[in-house]
XYZ file of C-alpha atoms in Angstrom:
240
model
C -104.126 -42.150 10.559
C -107.743 -43.138 11.128
C -108.846 -39.725 9.734
C -106.971 -39.991 6.459
C -109.854 -41.959 4.869
C -112.376 -39.351 6.082
C -110.115 -36.596 4.586
C -109.622 -38.428 1.175
C -113.612 -38.960 1.087
C -114.332 -35.256 1.814
C -111.655 -34.380 -0.736
C -113.176 -36.749 -3.372
C -116.953 -35.202 -2.689
C -115.447 -31.794 -3.178
C -113.717 -32.377 -6.389
C -116.911 -33.912 -7.675
C -119.120 -30.894 -6.786
C -116.212 -28.797 -8.515
C -116.416 -30.967 -11.436
C -120.137 -30.369 -11.836
C -119.645 -26.642 -11.610
C -117.220 -26.713 -14.424
C -119.442 -28.761 -16.694
C -122.146 -26.595 -15.916
C -120.086 -23.507 -17.221
C -119.007 -25.423 -20.202
C -122.691 -26.169 -21.041
C -123.329 -22.372 -20.855
C -120.289 -21.083 -22.789
C -122.673 -19.875 -25.538
C -125.518 -18.933 -23.228
C -126.214 -15.068 -23.607
C -125.623 -13.265 -20.608
C -124.541 -16.304 -18.301
C -122.415 -15.510 -15.447
C -119.885 -18.430 -14.638
C -120.262 -20.259 -11.379
C -117.209 -20.482 -9.110
C -116.253 -21.865 -5.751
C -113.417 -21.224 -3.303
C -111.715 -24.042 -4.994
C -112.058 -22.899 -8.576
C -110.838 -19.516 -7.788
C -107.578 -21.281 -6.267
C -107.351 -23.201 -9.636
C -107.569 -19.863 -11.555
C -104.507 -18.813 -9.554
C -102.679 -22.144 -9.018
C -99.075 -22.331 -9.709
C -98.912 -26.227 -9.524
C -97.510 -26.365 -6.211
C -99.409 -27.761 -3.062
C -101.269 -30.838 -2.346
C -104.675 -31.521 -3.849
C -107.951 -31.497 -1.919
C -106.713 -29.387 1.132
C -109.663 -27.016 1.117
C -113.297 -28.092 0.451
C -114.944 -25.709 -1.750
C -117.983 -23.815 -0.521
C -121.377 -23.515 -2.475
C -120.919 -22.225 -5.824
C -121.229 -18.405 -6.158
C -121.368 -16.270 -9.336
C -118.516 -14.351 -11.229
C -120.478 -11.307 -12.292
C -117.777 -9.804 -14.621
C -118.612 -8.307 -17.747
C -119.065 -10.575 -20.913
C -117.820 -9.167 -24.165
C -120.611 -7.615 -26.271
C -121.815 -9.262 -29.653
C -123.495 -7.067 -32.357
C -126.695 -8.607 -33.567
C -128.411 -5.449 -35.005
C -131.559 -6.822 -33.647
C -133.757 -3.985 -32.436
C -134.907 -5.465 -29.149
C -131.371 -6.780 -28.209
C -130.194 -4.885 -25.429
C -126.725 -5.706 -23.675
C -125.670 -3.925 -20.147
C -122.182 -2.661 -20.172
C -120.985 -2.343 -16.643
C -122.894 -2.881 -13.454
C -126.470 -3.687 -13.332
C -129.367 -5.991 -13.935
C -132.518 -5.626 -15.979
C -135.804 -6.171 -13.844
C -138.496 -8.640 -14.939
C -141.646 -8.515 -13.046
C -143.493 -11.879 -12.113
C -146.287 -12.953 -9.830
C -143.624 -14.407 -7.419
C -141.679 -10.819 -7.250
C -138.974 -9.280 -9.363
C -136.285 -11.221 -11.026
C -133.008 -9.794 -12.124
C -131.112 -10.589 -15.393
C -128.331 -9.872 -17.919
C -130.068 -11.596 -20.662
C -131.310 -8.489 -22.729
C -132.944 -10.521 -25.499
C -136.428 -8.903 -25.583
C -139.423 -8.877 -28.034
C -143.080 -7.674 -27.377
C -146.183 -9.431 -26.213
C -149.781 -9.033 -27.966
C -150.426 -6.149 -25.689
C -147.340 -4.251 -26.849
C -145.173 -4.764 -23.689
C -141.699 -5.434 -23.753
C -141.042 -8.901 -22.356
C -138.221 -11.528 -22.440
C -138.134 -14.607 -24.340
C -140.232 -16.378 -21.551
C -143.022 -13.738 -21.770
C -142.161 -12.030 -18.503
C -142.662 -8.174 -18.475
C -139.742 -6.087 -18.253
C -139.871 -3.182 -15.891
C -139.302 0.374 -16.721
C -138.546 3.235 -14.507
C -142.245 4.171 -14.690
C -143.716 0.626 -14.886
C -144.278 -1.714 -17.936
C -142.782 -0.689 -21.248
C -145.192 -0.325 -23.831
C -144.857 -0.039 -27.501
C -147.744 1.646 -29.412
C -149.789 -0.774 -31.611
C -149.254 1.643 -34.594
C -145.342 1.819 -34.022
C -143.223 -0.837 -35.684
C -140.215 -2.341 -34.097
C -138.132 -0.864 -36.756
C -138.803 2.609 -35.524
C -137.604 1.958 -31.986
C -134.539 3.416 -30.557
C -132.733 2.829 -27.353
C -130.342 5.275 -26.206
C -127.208 4.487 -24.145
C -128.949 5.220 -21.053
C -131.818 2.893 -21.922
C -134.434 5.608 -22.764
C -136.768 4.026 -25.356
C -138.378 6.117 -28.033
C -139.954 5.903 -31.569
C -139.751 8.699 -33.939
C -138.523 11.074 -31.048
C -141.625 10.295 -28.882
C -140.534 8.877 -25.409
C -141.790 5.534 -24.575
C -139.963 4.637 -21.442
C -136.705 3.763 -19.887
C -135.486 0.385 -18.821
C -135.210 0.033 -15.180
C -131.617 -1.250 -14.354
C -130.433 -1.970 -10.617
C -127.453 -3.049 -8.949
C -126.554 -4.674 -5.645
C -123.520 -2.891 -4.268
C -121.165 -5.056 -2.286
C -124.077 -7.807 -2.182
C -124.062 -9.713 -5.548
C -122.796 -12.728 -3.995
C -126.193 -12.797 -2.008
C -128.073 -13.175 -5.217
C -129.683 -16.635 -5.889
C -129.976 -18.316 -9.188
C -133.725 -18.729 -10.344
C -133.110 -20.429 -13.593
C -133.291 -18.887 -17.215
C -130.317 -16.869 -16.356
C -132.151 -14.939 -13.926
C -131.694 -14.251 -10.184
C -133.623 -13.480 -7.027
C -132.691 -11.204 -4.052
C -133.554 -12.027 -0.451
C -135.555 -9.423 1.398
C -132.466 -8.128 3.198
C -130.848 -7.450 -0.222
C -132.511 -4.399 -1.657
C -131.802 -3.394 -5.292
C -130.401 0.171 -5.908
C -131.643 1.932 -9.124
C -128.661 2.580 -11.596
C -129.149 6.349 -12.341
C -127.273 6.319 -15.467
C -126.817 2.793 -16.869
C -125.120 2.013 -20.209
C -127.318 -0.020 -22.500
C -126.249 -1.031 -25.964
C -129.078 -1.556 -28.562
C -128.478 -4.262 -30.942
C -126.116 -6.159 -28.953
C -126.089 -8.967 -26.739
C -123.726 -9.897 -23.810
C -121.963 -13.314 -24.229
C -121.384 -15.548 -21.514
C -118.273 -14.682 -19.427
C -117.107 -18.381 -19.246
C -113.707 -18.789 -20.832
C -113.600 -22.049 -22.593
C -109.757 -22.659 -22.589
C -109.715 -21.852 -18.522
C -112.624 -24.258 -17.899
C -110.994 -27.072 -19.877
C -107.537 -26.425 -18.084
C -109.521 -26.554 -14.685
C -111.410 -29.647 -15.567
C -108.185 -31.475 -16.452
C -106.587 -30.390 -12.935
C -109.612 -31.589 -11.109
C -109.565 -35.085 -12.963
C -105.853 -35.329 -11.966
C -106.453 -34.307 -8.383
C -109.434 -36.922 -8.339
C -107.126 -39.598 -9.709
C -104.378 -38.682 -7.078
C -107.004 -39.089 -4.503
C -108.167 -42.313 -5.448
C -104.668 -43.554 -5.876
C -104.106 -42.619 -2.108
C -107.352 -44.636 -1.202
C -105.980 -47.666 -3.181
C -102.548 -47.454 -1.300
C -104.323 -47.105 2.022
C -106.361 -50.239 1.154
C -102.989 -52.090 0.121
C -101.435 -51.153 3.283
C -104.133 -52.237 5.533
C -104.311 -55.591 3.608
C -100.679 -56.223 4.147
C -100.911 -55.642 7.715
C -103.721 -57.626 8.342
C -101.962 -60.513 6.224
C -98.944 -60.129 8.496
C -100.772 -60.513 11.652
C -102.383 -63.534 10.581
């Protein structure tokens, strides 16, 4: 019986963390390329039948659901969405970052960059649009090759992490970094859709249902704490 209080406390802590994960997902339901965070517990919620007791398994650290988000057509020249596995590569002074957020532009040097100004990697180095070429003349083929009026400019570098995506670490702004023992593998024939953005893969209704379930489980555990307190008070009163 002495362990019940500790178990309930651990359950409440786990449910609080789960609530935070769900809230973060809901806040990013409209974020381009966002990948849903989930835990062991949220995966259980996804397949829950309503049976079983609450708080029996404490969730692990949040991992990411890298499933495909649906593509939204924008017709913007440098909106590029990946369909299938893979990540665009961003070059930074601290090392490469990986993202599905394919909303790009050019900087003053003509280099293709993300909205934070980080250089987008090509298979042969930075992608540079000549100064005399307007963005409206750019064409991105389905395999990520960029050209202007038929002249090749470069090709997006797209990489994947076979069987190791769960090792990627969030780096902010919809980017991830990879530990040294998780090497990227170049995707030889990626699918890149020009004029599209990949929507968040958060399913609003599912997250709201999960939030309601977590709230109810939290309330149930809180009631259990109160019942235990009442029982302890009754025992003390009877003994005095």
